[in-house]
Amino acid sequence: MKPVTRSCILAAALLAALPAFAQISDGVVKLGVINDQSGPYAALTGPGSALAVRMAVEDMKAQLGDTKVEVLVADHQNKPDVGLTIVKRWFDVDKVDAVLDIANSAVALGVQSVIKEKNKIALYGIVGTTELTGKQCARTGFSWVHDSYALVSGPARTLTKAGLDTWYFVAADFAFGKNMVQEAKNFIGANGGKAVGEIFHPMGTSDYSAFLLQAQASNAKVVAFANAGAQLVNAMKQWKEFGMQEGKQRPVSLLLSITDVHAAGIDVMQGLSGTSAWYWDRNDNTRAFARRFFERHKAMPTESQAGMYSATTHYLKAVLATKSDATDAVAEKMRSTPVNDMYARNATLRDDGKLAHDFLLVTVKSKAESKAAWDYYKISAVIPADEAYIPLAQSDCPLLASAAAKAK
């Protein structure tokens, strides 16, 4: 048996002093993108979000060096049971480190429970329910794009104050639609307006005639749609067919996406107002990313897809900074580092998990105003982050109490 030398003891001491998390488990960082790949929200998120994640990985390749990154993709079909089965398998069997996008409120709330149990990271895209960063907030769950409060605060406050003070809602009959309607009603009432009615439609609805006729009969000054994707497209096509585009009622989308405008046609969507977390034609940086994305996807990126590029990049930078894919180390680094990229400037992750960034109040241009394909939005206002999100003092996220105690 060889004697233990002083150099051996010193080497052992140095190794023991190294951070336990300074390594990549299994030699690879695994990301799982799960969303609606083929249903009503596929254009808004779907394959485009998976592409955005892959683009972020590719763009980080020089910095990543020998660090391997794998991207898995799955379709949850907007079914919580399907989504949770996939996510649990990813964590337990495939050793996925973080899941991205999700893009469905019911699925996201289920995923939030899973990441708490298994201590994993989730980077949510267009998840509307405020419960995700409210009562169900998680230390490792981050809402990157928007929630219902941020989407409705701009148009509900601005339009109501401008005299468009009676609202009727046509909404999808699941967690997202119901949460959007409730948040909008809160804002309308607080600003002197009134919600005169609401009607909820099933996910797979294609005939909106009965819903639109009820909205028309309400004589509300605003008809607000709390749905998206193919649902909004079909509803607006029938809005035009019924001659409601020529009427006095103002259409507002509580979740407006450029892909929906493109699918329906600008002649159908013109005059529709809404809030967007991001727009491709805002500045040189957004346009540069959008052109690269378009070359591969043949459509301009949505706010959700741009957000997933940003979230992936921020996550991988945290992995590099900590030399680890350990959940606690990476999540802490993400929280302590501002986000500055083509998606958001000087944005920060709040203690409730929201990425606090500015929003845009937009209106779809008329055919005469639009100069080219995808030139669809007029930006009427920038809503600063401190106005867009629910104040932390009003949040019911349990994490805030512990954060306040730490600060003392």
Tab-separated table of N, CA, C and O in Angstrom, residues 18-29 63-64 67 315-327 329-331 333:
chain	number	residue	atom	x	y	z
A	18	LEU	N	-14.335	22.030	-4.477
A	18	LEU	CA	-15.067	22.400	-5.683
A	18	LEU	C	-16.567	22.318	-5.437
A	18	LEU	O	-17.040	21.447	-4.719
A	19	PRO	N	-17.356	23.233	-6.051
A	19	PRO	CA	-18.806	23.178	-5.880
A	19	PRO	C	-19.362	21.845	-6.347
A	19	PRO	O	-18.981	21.336	-7.403
A	20	ALA	N	-20.271	21.294	-5.582
A	20	ALA	CA	-20.835	19.987	-5.920
A	20	ALA	C	-21.619	20.026	-7.217
A	20	ALA	O	-21.790	19.026	-7.879
A	21	PHE	N	-22.101	21.231	-7.578
A	21	PHE	CA	-22.935	21.315	-8.769
A	21	PHE	C	-22.142	21.598	-10.037
A	21	PHE	O	-22.716	21.761	-11.099
A	22	ALA	N	-20.816	21.704	-9.951
A	22	ALA	CA	-20.016	22.127	-11.106
A	22	ALA	C	-19.822	20.986	-12.096
A	22	ALA	O	-18.719	20.548	-12.361
A	23	GLN	N	-20.896	20.466	-12.636
A	23	GLN	CA	-20.831	19.427	-13.645
A	23	GLN	C	-22.180	19.299	-14.337
A	23	GLN	O	-23.200	19.729	-13.818
A	24	ILE	N	-22.164	18.715	-15.523
A	24	ILE	CA	-23.386	18.464	-16.272
A	24	ILE	C	-23.782	17.012	-16.057
A	24	ILE	O	-23.019	16.097	-16.399
A	25	SER	N	-24.928	16.768	-15.484
A	25	SER	CA	-25.370	15.396	-15.224
A	25	SER	C	-25.555	14.639	-16.539
A	25	SER	O	-26.061	15.188	-17.519
A	26	ASP	N	-25.115	13.411	-16.573
A	26	ASP	CA	-25.210	12.551	-17.761
A	26	ASP	C	-24.449	13.114	-18.960
A	26	ASP	O	-24.600	12.624	-20.077
A	27	GLY	N	-23.677	14.186	-18.752
A	27	GLY	CA	-22.887	14.762	-19.837
A	27	GLY	C	-23.685	15.496	-20.883
A	27	GLY	O	-23.158	15.874	-21.936
A	28	VAL	N	-24.974	15.742	-20.624
A	28	VAL	CA	-25.807	16.416	-21.619
A	28	VAL	C	-26.905	17.219	-20.929
A	28	VAL	O	-27.460	16.795	-19.913
A	29	VAL	N	-27.193	18.392	-21.474
A	29	VAL	CA	-28.318	19.205	-21.018
A	29	VAL	C	-29.507	18.855	-21.907
A	29	VAL	O	-29.420	18.946	-23.130
A	63	GLN	N	-20.321	29.259	-27.489
A	63	GLN	CA	-20.117	29.420	-26.050
A	63	GLN	C	-20.235	28.084	-25.319
A	63	GLN	O	-19.559	27.858	-24.310
A	64	LEU	N	-21.089	27.206	-25.828
A	64	LEU	CA	-21.300	25.918	-25.165
A	64	LEU	C	-20.093	24.996	-25.289
A	64	LEU	O	-19.857	24.159	-24.420
A	67	THR	N	-20.147	21.217	-24.310
A	67	THR	CA	-21.391	20.920	-23.591
A	67	THR	C	-22.485	20.534	-24.585
A	67	THR	O	-22.840	21.316	-25.459
A	315	TYR	N	-31.571	30.456	-20.094
A	315	TYR	CA	-31.321	29.213	-19.348
A	315	TYR	C	-29.914	28.687	-19.629
A	315	TYR	O	-29.170	28.345	-18.702
A	316	LEU	N	-29.535	28.625	-20.900
A	316	LEU	CA	-28.219	28.084	-21.245
A	316	LEU	C	-27.086	28.971	-20.742
A	316	LEU	O	-26.022	28.473	-20.348
A	317	LYS	N	-27.295	30.276	-20.720
A	317	LYS	CA	-26.286	31.170	-20.149
A	317	LYS	C	-26.096	30.885	-18.659
A	317	LYS	O	-24.971	30.935	-18.142
A	318	ALA	N	-27.190	30.568	-17.976
A	318	ALA	CA	-27.098	30.224	-16.552
A	318	ALA	C	-26.376	28.894	-16.354
A	318	ALA	O	-25.612	28.719	-15.401
A	319	VAL	N	-26.611	27.951	-17.258
A	319	VAL	CA	-25.899	26.669	-17.206
A	319	VAL	C	-24.396	26.899	-17.357
A	319	VAL	O	-23.583	26.342	-16.612
A	320	LEU	N	-24.023	27.742	-18.316
A	320	LEU	CA	-22.604	28.023	-18.535
A	320	LEU	C	-21.986	28.759	-17.344
A	320	LEU	O	-20.861	28.465	-16.935
A	321	ALA	N	-22.733	29.706	-16.792
A	321	ALA	CA	-22.212	30.505	-15.674
A	321	ALA	C	-21.981	29.647	-14.430
A	321	ALA	O	-21.033	29.875	-13.670
A	322	THR	N	-22.853	28.664	-14.227
A	322	THR	CA	-22.732	27.807	-13.034
A	322	THR	C	-21.970	26.516	-13.323
A	322	THR	O	-21.712	25.738	-12.399
A	323	LYS	N	-21.650	26.288	-14.624
A	323	LYS	CA	-21.009	25.038	-15.058
A	323	LYS	C	-21.810	23.827	-14.588
A	323	LYS	O	-21.259	22.809	-14.151
A	324	SER	N	-23.140	23.948	-14.697
A	324	SER	CA	-24.007	22.922	-14.108
A	324	SER	C	-25.382	22.944	-14.751
A	324	SER	O	-25.812	23.960	-15.300
A	325	ASP	N	-26.058	21.796	-14.684
A	325	ASP	CA	-27.484	21.771	-15.011
A	325	ASP	C	-28.308	21.477	-13.769
A	325	ASP	O	-29.477	21.102	-13.854
A	326	ALA	N	-27.689	21.656	-12.603
A	326	ALA	CA	-28.398	21.449	-11.333
A	326	ALA	C	-29.481	22.515	-11.178
A	326	ALA	O	-29.214	23.711	-11.316
A	327	THR	N	-30.672	22.079	-10.893
A	327	THR	CA	-31.840	22.967	-10.886
A	327	THR	C	-31.651	24.194	-9.999
A	327	THR	O	-31.877	25.329	-10.438
A	329	ALA	N	-29.011	25.725	-8.692
A	329	ALA	CA	-27.961	26.650	-9.101
A	329	ALA	C	-28.375	27.437	-10.344
A	329	ALA	O	-28.199	28.661	-10.419
A	330	VAL	N	-28.943	26.741	-11.330
A	330	VAL	CA	-29.338	27.395	-12.575
A	330	VAL	C	-30.496	28.366	-12.341
A	330	VAL	O	-30.486	29.502	-12.830
A	331	ALA	N	-31.491	27.938	-11.570
A	331	ALA	CA	-32.643	28.807	-11.307
A	331	ALA	C	-32.217	30.079	-10.574
A	331	ALA	O	-32.693	31.177	-10.887
A	333	LYS	N	-29.258	31.543	-10.656
A	333	LYS	CA	-28.519	32.395	-11.597
A	333	LYS	C	-29.464	33.096	-12.556
A	333	LYS	O	-29.275	34.282	-12.884
